[in-house]
Each structure stands twice: as structure tokens, then as C-alpha cells.
Amino acid sequence: MNVPHEPDELLTIGEMSRRTGVAQSALRYYEDLDLIASVRTSGNQRRYARHMLRRVSLISVAKRLGMPLSDVHDAFGDVPMDSTPSHADWQRASRRWKLQLEERRRSIERLENELTGCIGCGCLSLKACALLNPDDALASTGVGPRRLDGIHDDEDSAGDER
Amino acid sequence: MNVPHEPDELLTIGEMSRRTGVAQSALRYYEDLDLIASVRTSGNQRRYARHMLRRVSLISVAKRLGMPLSDVHDAFGDVPMDSTPSHADWQRASRRWKLQLEERRRSIERLENELTGCIGCGCLSLKACALLNPDDALASTGVGPRRLDGIHDDEDSAGDER
DNA sequence: GCTTGACTTCAAGTGCGCTTGAGATCTTAC
DNA sequence: GTAAGATCTCAAGCGCACTTGAAGTCAAGC
């Protein structure tokens, strides 16, 4: 059952699950992926240090942002799992996460701006619109330059490849 | 305003694939899901109207944003598949997409602000940080436990930062 | 000590978003 | 007419992020 809290108490997987809203099975899965860690009781049951709550919560955030778990692993970087992370550890982690967020936001803003242009001209034209010419979607080309200028050039019939 | 020289010109699946960067198998899959549509030749091969290029490109955009295909279906709303969408059709669609983008951007901005607060105080504290606190209060956690022992942590501990 | 519920591992299954392969057919170029 | 290449369907497979189930173990209350 549940136990009152004491300073350096460890959490069972059930407590972790209840407090993070993440299923026990998912917690075990995260552990398999080395996103979190636990210690074991003499009877082989998992016990989590409290700072794992933060990690799990950040994993949830990442999921809300559509970030794959492999990236989450990287994003945690040097935040230690075997000891309580220091203030500085979390600060670095925060900054890393913030950069991730910024990147995503900027990419969305770019798309928004481009889409605004498309609404303006009503075109949604394929070749003129950077929105519709994503750099990463075309497997053949690496991360290449893309055109961001002239929204109006003409319509889809155009001579791009014809 | 958009007048292809040959209004009836249709694209093969290969052309669609090359021009959108989306695999043929994915195009067939999208068709199964009713995200796009084709007509068939007498020999049962798919032929795509040009405006399907836009739809496919928008699907790619959606994917970059982590939007599930079921939502994409909704996002297309009333943009017709069986005839060339009108200017107004695309305008409505554009606005719908823009709203989606705005929503995502705002949600990211919210997270960013919260994370900035966390960086400010250096806490990333569960109780203080809304980012990490979607669920319960967790008010009992202070800074956390002192330390924890032996955990298998096969991640390179490169950090050292301390 | 016993019971009950929380926990364990491992294997298999799920849903999404595709890809791959087999084997057949269509289209086009010569 | 023929050959090459593009496309067809259908079934199975894959990677991710888990969930579910079976069968067994642990921990706590009485």
C-alpha cells in the first residue's frame, strides 16, 4: 500500500505511475530504453528515486511535442540517473529542452508565415510555396537550400518538371 | 488564375511520387485512407489530378508537425477530391491549417515560457513548474532525496560536470 | 502463516504509418 | 509485335511505443 513520505523515500512503480499518469508498463519500457532507472529491492522490485518523477514528466512533455524517445534520450544528455541531479544538471537540461522547443516553434512559425502568404494569394501553389516544399520530405536531397521567396510565381501547372 | 495548358493532364503514381517525394506505397496508403483520390485508366492504373499534388504536400507538412493522418483527413474538410478545388476551397483549407499551426505554436510557446521560468529559478521543480505538473500536486517533494545508490546506468557518464 | 494485492519477467499483440515482395498486368518505345 | 519498365493487388513485415496476458514472486496486514 501507500506509505507516508519520508525525506529519502523511494517510490514503487505503482506510485510513479499514479503520480506521473504514465502506465507501469510504459515505465518499464522507458527503463528498457534507459530513459529512466531504478534500484531493486532484495525481492527484485523496482524503486525509483524521486528525481525520476521529473524525468518521466519530461518524457511526457516530449511526447506531447511529438519527439521520439530516442531524441528524449539525447535531450537528457548528462543529467545523471544514478544520483540526484544537481541544480546545474537541471539547468543545462532546461536549456537543451528550450532549444528544442524554440526550434520547433520557429519551424512552425515559418510554416505559418508561408501559409499566410498562401492565403493571401489563395494559391497554395506547390512550387512557389516553401510550405509545400519541405527540405526534409524529399528523401533524394539532403538538407538543401529551399526557396522562400516569391509566393506568386504561378500555378501548379507550371513548368517545373514538365 | 490557374490554367494548365492541358486541363486534363493527369499524373501517374510515379510522377506523383517524384514530384512530392512521397513513396508510391505511401500514396496508395493515403488513398486507402481517403486522403487522396485517383481515377483509373482502362488498364486499372491510377491517374492523379494535379490538385492532388497539393493534398499530398499538405499531408507531408502535417506529418512534419506530428499530426496523425486521421486529423489530416478532417483538416481537408470540404476541399473536394473529385474536382479541382476552387480558390475559395483552398482558402478555407489554408485558414484551417493556419489555425492548427497557431494552436501548436501557442502550446509550444506556453511550454517555452514555463521552461524559461524553470531555467530562471534553476529548479525544474515538479511542484513549482506547470510544465512538469499536468497532473497532481506532488507538493511533498522538496528538492528531492540526497542520494541513491548503485544503479545500472550504462549511459556513458561523460557528464562529470558537477 | 496466510491472504491479497502489488509486483516480476517474458512473449505476444496492437495501432499507426508505412515498406517489401511476389506475381500479374499495363503502357510505351522500338 | 515485343521487350522493358511502370504499375497493379494482396499479404506480410517493420519500427515505434507501447499494452495485455500468463505465470510466478514479493510485501504487508491480520
mmCIF file of C-alpha atoms (C1' of nucleotides) in Angstrom:
data_model
loop_
_atom_site.group_PDB
_atom_site.id
_atom_site.type_symbol
_atom_site.label_atom_id
_atom_site.label_comp_id
_atom_site.label_asym_id
_atom_site.label_seq_id
_atom_site.Cartn_x
_atom_site.Cartn_y
_atom_site.Cartn_z
ATOM 1 C CA MET A 1 0.000 0.000 0.000
ATOM 2 C CA ASN A 2 0.909 3.554 0.115
ATOM 3 C CA VAL A 3 3.342 4.813 2.602
ATOM 4 C CA PRO A 4 3.723 8.253 4.076
ATOM 5 C CA HIS A 5 6.571 10.275 2.712
ATOM 6 C CA GLU A 6 9.875 10.473 4.285
ATOM 7 C CA PRO A 7 12.780 12.507 3.035
ATOM 8 C CA ASP A 8 14.710 9.926 1.111
ATOM 9 C CA GLU A 9 11.963 7.563 0.414
ATOM 10 C CA LEU A 10 11.905 5.655 -2.820
ATOM 11 C CA LEU A 11 8.840 5.229 -4.940
ATOM 12 C CA THR A 12 7.331 1.988 -6.124
ATOM 13 C CA ILE A 13 6.359 1.644 -9.730
ATOM 14 C CA GLY A 14 2.734 1.964 -8.724
ATOM 15 C CA GLU A 15 3.398 5.283 -7.040
ATOM 16 C CA MET A 16 5.368 6.512 -10.020
ATOM 17 C CA SER A 17 2.552 5.557 -12.276
ATOM 18 C CA ARG A 18 -0.081 7.268 -10.184
ATOM 19 C CA ARG A 19 1.925 10.417 -9.782
ATOM 20 C CA THR A 20 3.007 10.819 -13.366
ATOM 21 C CA GLY A 21 -0.022 9.388 -15.078
ATOM 22 C CA VAL A 22 2.248 7.071 -17.022
ATOM 23 C CA ALA A 23 1.378 3.376 -17.088
ATOM 24 C CA GLN A 24 3.588 0.932 -15.276
ATOM 25 C CA SER A 25 4.201 -0.911 -18.491
ATOM 26 C CA ALA A 26 5.385 2.315 -20.063
ATOM 27 C CA LEU A 27 7.707 2.970 -17.149
ATOM 28 C CA ARG A 28 9.252 -0.454 -17.603
ATOM 29 C CA TYR A 29 9.575 0.266 -21.267
ATOM 30 C CA TYR A 30 11.326 3.575 -20.588
ATOM 31 C CA GLU A 31 13.670 1.740 -18.332
ATOM 32 C CA ASP A 32 14.456 -0.728 -21.089
ATOM 33 C CA LEU A 33 15.345 2.253 -23.236
ATOM 34 C CA ASP A 34 17.490 3.739 -20.493
ATOM 35 C CA LEU A 35 15.383 6.816 -20.217
ATOM 36 C CA ILE A 36 14.901 6.217 -16.539
ATOM 37 C CA ALA A 37 16.481 3.959 -13.972
ATOM 38 C CA SER A 38 15.529 2.225 -10.782
ATOM 39 C CA VAL A 39 17.114 0.353 -7.945
ATOM 40 C CA ARG A 40 15.831 -3.011 -6.868
ATOM 41 C CA THR A 41 14.672 -4.253 -3.524
ATOM 42 C CA SER A 42 16.024 -7.505 -2.175
ATOM 43 C CA GLY A 43 12.908 -9.034 -3.692
ATOM 44 C CA ASN A 44 13.708 -7.607 -7.123
ATOM 45 C CA GLN A 45 11.069 -4.934 -7.181
ATOM 46 C CA ARG A 46 11.773 -1.549 -8.670
ATOM 47 C CA ARG A 47 12.200 1.503 -6.529
ATOM 48 C CA TYR A 48 12.534 4.916 -8.031
ATOM 49 C CA ALA A 49 14.377 7.899 -6.708
ATOM 50 C CA ARG A 50 12.197 10.973 -6.598
ATOM 51 C CA HIS A 51 14.090 12.778 -9.300
ATOM 52 C CA MET A 52 12.848 10.144 -11.706
ATOM 53 C CA LEU A 53 9.493 11.830 -11.455
ATOM 54 C CA ARG A 54 10.975 14.771 -13.280
ATOM 55 C CA ARG A 55 12.430 12.623 -15.956
ATOM 56 C CA VAL A 56 9.166 10.864 -16.526
ATOM 57 C CA SER A 57 7.317 14.144 -16.652
ATOM 58 C CA LEU A 58 9.752 15.473 -19.200
ATOM 59 C CA ILE A 59 9.282 12.355 -21.251
ATOM 60 C CA SER A 60 5.569 13.052 -21.234
ATOM 61 C CA VAL A 61 6.192 16.576 -22.368
ATOM 62 C CA ALA A 62 8.357 15.317 -25.167
ATOM 63 C CA LYS A 63 5.603 13.040 -26.284
ATOM 64 C CA ARG A 64 3.167 15.912 -26.362
ATOM 65 C CA LEU A 65 5.590 17.590 -28.709
ATOM 66 C CA GLY A 66 5.889 14.548 -30.909
ATOM 67 C CA MET A 67 9.510 13.992 -30.041
ATOM 68 C CA PRO A 68 10.666 10.404 -30.474
ATOM 69 C CA LEU A 69 12.012 8.666 -27.410
ATOM 70 C CA SER A 70 15.422 8.339 -28.986
ATOM 71 C CA ASP A 71 15.648 12.110 -29.051
ATOM 72 C CA VAL A 72 14.482 12.245 -25.485
ATOM 73 C CA HIS A 73 17.397 10.116 -24.532
ATOM 74 C CA ASP A 74 19.724 12.630 -26.122
ATOM 75 C CA ALA A 75 17.892 15.545 -24.624
ATOM 76 C CA PHE A 76 18.565 14.308 -21.143
ATOM 77 C CA GLY A 77 22.201 14.340 -22.022
ATOM 78 C CA ASP A 78 24.297 14.419 -18.940
ATOM 79 C CA VAL A 79 21.585 14.578 -16.358
ATOM 80 C CA PRO A 80 22.600 11.754 -14.072
ATOM 81 C CA MET A 81 20.306 8.902 -13.295
ATOM 82 C CA ASP A 82 22.293 7.293 -10.544
ATOM 83 C CA SER A 83 22.312 10.243 -8.252
ATOM 84 C CA THR A 84 20.120 13.224 -7.664
ATOM 85 C CA PRO A 85 20.867 15.699 -10.422
ATOM 86 C CA SER A 86 22.312 18.952 -9.296
ATOM 87 C CA HIS A 87 20.816 22.335 -9.857
ATOM 88 C CA ALA A 88 23.282 22.790 -12.676
ATOM 89 C CA ASP A 89 22.328 19.484 -14.235
ATOM 90 C CA TRP A 90 18.737 20.535 -14.497
ATOM 91 C CA GLN A 91 19.667 23.965 -15.714
ATOM 92 C CA ARG A 92 21.632 22.542 -18.572
ATOM 93 C CA ALA A 93 18.813 20.157 -19.318
ATOM 94 C CA SER A 94 16.328 23.010 -19.251
ATOM 95 C CA ARG A 95 18.323 24.945 -21.748
ATOM 96 C CA ARG A 96 18.607 21.961 -24.005
ATOM 97 C CA TRP A 97 14.889 21.457 -23.875
ATOM 98 C CA LYS A 98 14.295 25.080 -24.515
ATOM 99 C CA LEU A 99 16.392 24.948 -27.628
ATOM 100 C CA GLN A 100 14.367 22.035 -28.848
ATOM 101 C CA LEU A 101 11.194 23.932 -28.223
ATOM 102 C CA GLU A 102 12.494 27.017 -29.933
ATOM 103 C CA GLU A 103 13.459 25.040 -32.948
ATOM 104 C CA ARG A 104 10.045 23.518 -33.222
ATOM 105 C CA ARG A 105 8.346 26.812 -32.682
ATOM 106 C CA ARG A 106 10.402 28.549 -35.313
ATOM 107 C CA SER A 107 9.704 25.833 -37.794
ATOM 108 C CA ILE A 108 6.024 26.234 -37.135
ATOM 109 C CA GLU A 109 6.252 29.973 -37.392
ATOM 110 C CA ARG A 110 7.929 29.642 -40.730
ATOM 111 C CA LEU A 111 5.140 27.440 -41.942
ATOM 112 C CA GLU A 112 2.596 29.859 -40.569
ATOM 113 C CA ASN A 113 4.109 32.758 -42.398
ATOM 114 C CA GLU A 114 4.250 30.840 -45.572
ATOM 115 C CA LEU A 115 0.706 29.707 -45.198
ATOM 116 C CA THR A 116 -0.335 33.268 -44.607
ATOM 117 C CA GLY A 117 1.184 34.092 -47.936
ATOM 118 C CA CYS A 118 -0.730 31.265 -49.466
ATOM 119 C CA ILE A 119 -3.942 32.551 -48.015
ATOM 120 C CA GLY A 120 -3.105 35.958 -49.297
ATOM 121 C CA CYS A 121 -2.729 34.833 -52.822
ATOM 122 C CA GLY A 122 -5.063 31.938 -52.430
ATOM 123 C CA CYS A 123 -2.714 29.793 -54.358
ATOM 124 C CA LEU A 124 -1.280 27.099 -52.218
ATOM 125 C CA SER A 125 0.938 26.707 -55.166
ATOM 126 C CA LEU A 126 3.324 23.845 -54.974
ATOM 127 C CA LYS A 127 6.483 25.127 -56.397
ATOM 128 C CA ALA A 128 6.306 28.635 -55.104
ATOM 129 C CA CYS A 129 5.315 27.753 -51.630
ATOM 130 C CA ALA A 130 8.037 26.705 -49.252
ATOM 131 C CA LEU A 131 5.380 25.226 -47.064
ATOM 132 C CA LEU A 132 4.832 22.661 -49.695
ATOM 133 C CA ASN A 133 8.481 22.224 -50.466
ATOM 134 C CA PRO A 134 9.842 20.877 -47.256
ATOM 135 C CA ASP A 135 13.517 20.304 -47.096
ATOM 136 C CA ASP A 136 13.371 17.014 -45.311
ATOM 137 C CA ALA A 137 10.488 15.397 -47.066
ATOM 138 C CA LEU A 138 12.343 14.719 -50.238
ATOM 139 C CA ALA A 139 14.494 11.783 -49.493
ATOM 140 C CA SER A 140 16.646 12.263 -52.513
ATOM 141 C CA THR A 141 18.025 15.588 -51.492
ATOM 142 C CA GLY A 142 19.881 16.119 -48.331
ATOM 143 C CA VAL A 143 19.245 19.126 -46.240
ATOM 144 C CA GLY A 144 19.406 21.541 -49.045
ATOM 145 C CA PRO A 145 18.519 25.074 -49.719
ATOM 146 C CA ARG A 146 14.954 25.856 -50.309
ATOM 147 C CA ARG A 147 13.258 28.757 -51.815
ATOM 148 C CA LEU A 148 11.446 31.034 -49.546
ATOM 149 C CA ASP A 149 10.780 33.879 -51.817
ATOM 150 C CA GLY A 150 8.137 34.647 -54.353
ATOM 151 C CA ILE A 151 4.951 33.087 -53.287
ATOM 152 C CA HIS A 152 3.362 34.073 -56.509
ATOM 153 C CA ASP A 153 5.071 32.662 -59.397
ATOM 154 C CA ASP A 154 2.357 30.847 -60.995
ATOM 155 C CA GLU A 155 0.197 27.898 -60.573
ATOM 156 C CA ASP A 156 0.672 24.268 -60.302
ATOM 157 C CA SER A 157 0.578 23.558 -63.964
ATOM 158 C CA ALA A 158 3.796 25.340 -64.309
ATOM 159 C CA GLY A 159 6.836 24.167 -65.945
ATOM 160 C CA ASP A 160 8.771 22.931 -63.036
ATOM 161 C CA GLU A 161 9.452 19.476 -64.275
ATOM 162 C CA ARG A 162 7.491 19.247 -67.297
ATOM 163 C CA MET B 1 -5.995 32.122 -62.403
ATOM 164 C CA ASN B 2 -4.729 28.672 -62.602
ATOM 165 C CA VAL B 3 -4.933 27.327 -66.041
ATOM 166 C CA PRO B 4 -2.753 24.465 -67.057
ATOM 167 C CA HIS B 5 -2.264 24.337 -70.727
ATOM 168 C CA GLU B 6 -3.833 20.960 -70.773
ATOM 169 C CA PRO B 7 -6.600 20.888 -68.255
ATOM 170 C CA ASP B 8 -6.985 17.158 -68.424
ATOM 171 C CA GLU B 9 -3.448 16.243 -67.869
ATOM 172 C CA LEU B 10 -3.183 13.558 -65.236
ATOM 173 C CA LEU B 11 -0.199 12.291 -63.328
ATOM 174 C CA THR B 12 0.879 8.712 -62.861
ATOM 175 C CA ILE B 13 1.723 7.488 -59.423
ATOM 176 C CA GLY B 14 5.376 7.567 -60.356
ATOM 177 C CA GLU B 15 5.175 11.211 -61.290
ATOM 178 C CA MET B 16 3.305 11.996 -58.120
ATOM 179 C CA SER B 17 5.939 10.229 -56.124
ATOM 180 C CA ARG B 18 8.807 12.013 -57.797
ATOM 181 C CA ARG B 19 7.205 15.399 -57.501
ATOM 182 C CA THR B 20 6.106 15.148 -53.920
ATOM 183 C CA GLY B 21 8.894 12.998 -52.554
ATOM 184 C CA VAL B 22 6.312 10.622 -51.166
ATOM 185 C CA ALA B 23 6.714 6.913 -51.917
ATOM 186 C CA GLN B 24 4.246 5.234 -54.186
ATOM 187 C CA SER B 25 3.353 2.822 -51.444
ATOM 188 C CA ALA B 26 2.535 5.747 -49.198
ATOM 189 C CA LEU B 27 0.381 7.297 -51.892
ATOM 190 C CA ARG B 28 -1.591 4.089 -52.187
ATOM 191 C CA TYR B 29 -1.900 4.023 -48.452
ATOM 192 C CA TYR B 30 -3.201 7.587 -48.384
ATOM 193 C CA GLU B 31 -5.717 6.612 -50.970
ATOM 194 C CA ASP B 32 -6.862 3.731 -48.800
ATOM 195 C CA LEU B 33 -7.430 6.258 -46.065
ATOM 196 C CA ASP B 34 -9.320 8.574 -48.391
ATOM 197 C CA LEU B 35 -6.825 11.337 -48.021
ATOM 198 C CA ILE B 36 -6.339 11.490 -51.744
ATOM 199 C CA ALA B 37 -8.142 10.072 -54.736
ATOM 200 C CA SER B 38 -7.340 8.942 -58.231
ATOM 201 C CA VAL B 39 -9.072 7.951 -61.383
ATOM 202 C CA ARG B 40 -8.194 4.751 -63.148
ATOM 203 C CA THR B 41 -7.106 4.103 -66.683
ATOM 204 C CA SER B 42 -8.805 1.403 -68.694
ATOM 205 C CA GLY B 43 -5.933 -0.791 -67.549
ATOM 206 C CA ASN B 44 -6.636 -0.024 -63.881
ATOM 207 C CA GLN B 45 -3.674 2.221 -63.266
ATOM 208 C CA ARG B 46 -4.032 5.286 -61.093
ATOM 209 C CA ARG B 47 -4.025 8.730 -62.551
ATOM 210 C CA TYR B 48 -3.970 11.775 -60.349
ATOM 211 C CA ALA B 49 -5.386 15.175 -60.975
ATOM 212 C CA ARG B 50 -2.847 17.905 -60.427
ATOM 213 C CA HIS B 51 -4.542 19.303 -57.412
ATOM 214 C CA MET B 52 -3.690 16.069 -55.634
ATOM 215 C CA LEU B 53 -0.121 17.311 -55.528
ATOM 216 C CA ARG B 54 -1.225 19.951 -53.092
ATOM 217 C CA ARG B 55 -3.040 17.491 -50.942
ATOM 218 C CA VAL B 56 -0.050 15.196 -50.798
ATOM 219 C CA SER B 57 2.244 18.047 -49.949
ATOM 220 C CA LEU B 58 -0.040 19.159 -47.184
ATOM 221 C CA ILE B 59 -0.084 15.639 -45.845
ATOM 222 C CA SER B 60 3.695 15.786 -45.697
ATOM 223 C CA VAL B 61 3.525 19.038 -43.831
ATOM 224 C CA ALA B 62 1.109 17.524 -41.371
ATOM 225 C CA LYS B 63 3.496 14.703 -40.760
ATOM 226 C CA ARG B 64 6.317 17.081 -40.034
ATOM 227 C CA LEU B 65 4.077 18.606 -37.427
ATOM 228 C CA GLY B 66 3.280 15.260 -35.902
ATOM 229 C CA MET B 67 -0.348 15.402 -36.897
ATOM 230 C CA PRO B 68 -1.972 11.972 -37.237
ATOM 231 C CA LEU B 69 -3.436 11.139 -40.612
ATOM 232 C CA SER B 70 -6.893 10.950 -39.152
ATOM 233 C CA ASP B 71 -6.627 14.616 -38.283
ATOM 234 C CA VAL B 72 -5.346 15.350 -41.730
ATOM 235 C CA HIS B 73 -8.496 13.894 -43.104
ATOM 236 C CA ASP B 74 -10.510 16.307 -41.029
ATOM 237 C CA ALA B 75 -8.249 19.198 -41.865
ATOM 238 C CA PHE B 76 -9.003 18.839 -45.531
ATOM 239 C CA GLY B 77 -12.615 19.230 -44.642
ATOM 240 C CA ASP B 78 -14.615 20.246 -47.622
ATOM 241 C CA VAL B 79 -11.836 20.537 -50.131
ATOM 242 C CA PRO B 80 -13.186 18.431 -52.964
ATOM 243 C CA MET B 81 -11.273 15.484 -54.319
ATOM 244 C CA ASP B 82 -13.375 14.773 -57.336
ATOM 245 C CA SER B 83 -12.960 18.125 -58.942
ATOM 246 C CA THR B 84 -10.367 20.844 -58.940
ATOM 247 C CA PRO B 85 -10.851 22.767 -55.723
ATOM 248 C CA SER B 86 -11.773 26.359 -56.146
ATOM 249 C CA HIS B 87 -9.763 29.260 -54.909
ATOM 250 C CA ALA B 88 -12.215 29.544 -52.052
ATOM 251 C CA ASP B 89 -11.845 25.879 -51.189
ATOM 252 C CA TRP B 90 -8.123 26.254 -50.736
ATOM 253 C CA GLN B 91 -8.527 29.482 -48.856
ATOM 254 C CA ARG B 92 -10.786 27.818 -46.361
ATOM 255 C CA ALA B 93 -8.366 24.936 -46.096
ATOM 256 C CA SER B 94 -5.456 27.307 -45.634
ATOM 257 C CA ARG B 95 -7.184 29.020 -42.803
ATOM 258 C CA ARG B 96 -7.963 25.736 -41.161
ATOM 259 C CA TRP B 97 -4.343 24.715 -41.414
ATOM 260 C CA LYS B 98 -3.246 28.022 -40.100
ATOM 261 C CA LEU B 99 -5.407 27.592 -37.054
ATOM 262 C CA GLN B 100 -3.848 24.206 -36.450
ATOM 263 C CA LEU B 101 -0.415 25.712 -36.725
ATOM 264 C CA GLU B 102 -1.267 28.555 -34.407
ATOM 265 C CA GLU B 103 -2.582 26.175 -31.832
ATOM 266 C CA ARG B 104 0.563 24.111 -31.919
ATOM 267 C CA ARG B 105 2.752 27.138 -31.820
ATOM 268 C CA ARG B 106 0.923 28.600 -28.850
ATOM 269 C CA SER B 107 1.163 25.361 -26.988
ATOM 270 C CA ILE B 108 4.882 25.304 -27.608
ATOM 271 C CA GLU B 109 5.230 28.904 -26.584
ATOM 272 C CA ARG B 110 3.467 28.129 -23.366
ATOM 273 C CA LEU B 111 5.898 25.339 -22.662
ATOM 274 C CA GLU B 112 8.780 27.576 -23.568
ATOM 275 C CA ASN B 113 7.703 30.234 -21.152
ATOM 276 C CA GLU B 114 7.304 27.740 -18.418
ATOM 277 C CA LEU B 115 10.650 26.255 -19.128
ATOM 278 C CA THR B 116 12.185 29.700 -19.113
ATOM 279 C CA GLY B 117 10.837 30.137 -15.635
ATOM 280 C CA CYS B 118 12.428 26.878 -14.685
ATOM 281 C CA ILE B 119 15.732 27.985 -16.058
ATOM 282 C CA GLY B 120 15.385 31.236 -14.240
ATOM 283 C CA CYS B 121 14.986 29.611 -10.905
ATOM 284 C CA GLY B 122 17.035 26.652 -11.941
ATOM 285 C CA CYS B 123 14.544 24.394 -10.368
ATOM 286 C CA LEU B 124 12.783 22.311 -12.902
ATOM 287 C CA SER B 125 10.970 21.583 -9.753
ATOM 288 C CA LEU B 126 7.996 19.409 -10.015
ATOM 289 C CA LYS B 127 5.815 21.315 -7.681
ATOM 290 C CA ALA B 128 6.529 24.785 -8.961
ATOM 291 C CA CYS B 129 6.640 24.058 -12.621
ATOM 292 C CA ALA B 130 3.437 23.801 -14.545
ATOM 293 C CA LEU B 131 5.354 22.251 -17.376
ATOM 294 C CA LEU B 132 6.064 19.276 -15.247
ATOM 295 C CA ASN B 133 2.832 19.332 -13.413
ATOM 296 C CA PRO B 134 -0.021 18.402 -15.615
ATOM 297 C CA ASP B 135 -1.452 16.106 -13.012
ATOM 298 C CA ASP B 136 -1.286 16.162 -9.292
ATOM 299 C CA ALA B 137 0.377 18.499 -6.940
ATOM 300 C CA LEU B 138 3.323 16.472 -5.782
ATOM 301 C CA ALA B 139 3.690 19.118 -3.194
ATOM 302 C CA SER B 140 5.552 16.865 -0.894
ATOM 303 C CA THR B 141 8.695 16.863 -2.930
ATOM 304 C CA GLY B 142 11.245 19.306 -1.907
ATOM 305 C CA VAL B 143 14.495 19.288 -3.669
ATOM 306 C CA GLY B 144 14.481 15.567 -3.540
ATOM 307 C CA PRO B 145 16.365 12.844 -1.886
ATOM 308 C CA ARG B 146 20.005 13.138 -1.021
ATOM 309 C CA ARG B 147 21.373 10.360 -2.992
ATOM 310 C CA LEU B 148 20.785 6.978 -4.306
ATOM 311 C CA ASP B 149 22.986 4.027 -4.707
ATOM 312 C CA GLY B 150 24.026 1.559 -7.304
ATOM 313 C CA ILE B 151 22.002 1.782 -10.402
ATOM 314 C CA HIS B 152 22.893 0.188 -13.605
ATOM 315 C CA ASP B 153 23.380 3.129 -15.820
ATOM 316 C CA ASP B 154 25.067 2.103 -18.974
ATOM 317 C CA GLU B 155 24.894 5.502 -20.437
ATOM 318 C CA ASP B 156 28.292 6.978 -20.699
ATOM 319 C CA SER B 157 28.597 9.195 -17.736
ATOM 320 C CA ALA B 158 30.612 11.655 -19.699
ATOM 321 C CA GLY B 159 28.972 14.418 -17.830
ATOM 322 C CA ASP B 160 31.309 14.905 -14.931
ATOM 323 C CA GLU B 161 30.064 18.350 -14.959
ATOM 324 C CA ARG B 162 29.052 18.553 -11.389
ATOM 325 C "C1'" DG C 1 1.197 -18.200 8.450
ATOM 326 C "C1'" DC C 2 -1.913 -16.707 5.254
ATOM 327 C "C1'" DT C 3 -4.057 -13.901 2.112
ATOM 328 C "C1'" DT C 4 -4.249 -10.234 -1.026
ATOM 329 C "C1'" DG C 5 -2.672 -7.086 -3.922
ATOM 330 C "C1'" DA C 6 1.353 -5.147 -5.923
ATOM 331 C "C1'" DC C 7 4.985 -6.503 -8.375
ATOM 332 C "C1'" DT C 8 8.155 -9.520 -11.570
ATOM 333 C "C1'" DT C 9 9.582 -11.378 -16.433
ATOM 334 C "C1'" DC C 10 8.726 -12.717 -20.908
ATOM 335 C "C1'" DA C 11 6.134 -13.269 -25.019
ATOM 336 C "C1'" DA C 12 2.840 -11.859 -27.848
ATOM 337 C "C1'" DG C 13 -0.390 -8.430 -29.513
ATOM 338 C "C1'" DT C 14 -1.946 -3.543 -31.008
ATOM 339 C "C1'" DG C 15 -2.274 0.607 -33.881
ATOM 340 C "C1'" DC C 16 -0.091 3.667 -36.815
ATOM 341 C "C1'" DG C 17 2.239 4.548 -40.915
ATOM 342 C "C1'" DC C 18 4.042 2.828 -43.749
ATOM 343 C "C1'" DT C 19 7.650 -0.768 -46.786
ATOM 344 C "C1'" DT C 20 8.687 -5.020 -49.126
ATOM 345 C "C1'" DG C 21 7.889 -8.806 -52.039
ATOM 346 C "C1'" DA C 22 5.500 -11.855 -55.135
ATOM 347 C "C1'" DG C 23 3.278 -12.446 -59.066
ATOM 348 C "C1'" DA C 24 0.430 -10.491 -62.511
ATOM 349 C "C1'" DT C 25 -0.882 -6.755 -65.779
ATOM 350 C "C1'" DC C 26 -0.453 -2.369 -68.254
ATOM 351 C "C1'" DT C 27 1.954 1.107 -71.144
ATOM 352 C "C1'" DT C 28 5.366 2.652 -74.144
ATOM 353 C "C1'" DA C 29 9.280 2.627 -77.142
ATOM 354 C "C1'" DC C 30 11.286 0.483 -80.745
ATOM 355 C "C1'" DG D 1 4.998 -7.497 -82.104
ATOM 356 C "C1'" DT D 2 7.988 -7.471 -78.465
ATOM 357 C "C1'" DA D 3 10.617 -6.099 -74.581
ATOM 358 C "C1'" DA D 4 11.296 -3.133 -70.720
ATOM 359 C "C1'" DG D 5 9.717 -0.819 -67.255
ATOM 360 C "C1'" DA D 6 5.807 1.016 -64.697
ATOM 361 C "C1'" DT D 7 2.031 -0.222 -62.202
ATOM 362 C "C1'" DC D 8 -1.423 -3.359 -60.086
ATOM 363 C "C1'" DT D 9 -3.235 -6.189 -55.769
ATOM 364 C "C1'" DC D 10 -2.632 -8.572 -51.783
ATOM 365 C "C1'" DA D 11 -0.206 -10.270 -47.899
ATOM 366 C "C1'" DA D 12 3.207 -9.936 -44.842
ATOM 367 C "C1'" DG D 13 6.636 -7.390 -42.319
ATOM 368 C "C1'" DC D 14 8.703 -3.428 -39.749
ATOM 369 C "C1'" DG D 15 9.710 0.188 -36.196
ATOM 370 C "C1'" DC D 16 7.830 2.674 -32.636
ATOM 371 C "C1'" DA D 17 5.576 2.971 -28.397
ATOM 372 C "C1'" DC D 18 3.543 0.778 -26.017
ATOM 373 C "C1'" DT D 19 -0.422 -2.886 -23.814
ATOM 374 C "C1'" DT D 20 -2.011 -7.362 -22.434
ATOM 375 C "C1'" DG D 21 -1.722 -11.807 -20.519
ATOM 376 C "C1'" DA D 22 0.287 -15.693 -18.283
ATOM 377 C "C1'" DA D 23 2.596 -17.485 -14.613
ATOM 378 C "C1'" DG D 24 5.090 -16.697 -10.879
ATOM 379 C "C1'" DT D 25 7.099 -13.740 -6.618
ATOM 380 C "C1'" DC D 26 7.072 -10.189 -3.029
ATOM 381 C "C1'" DA D 27 5.276 -7.326 0.797
ATOM 382 C "C1'" DA D 28 2.100 -6.038 4.229
ATOM 383 C "C1'" DG D 29 -1.968 -6.586 7.180
ATOM 384 C "C1'" DC D 30 -4.392 -9.659 10.112
#
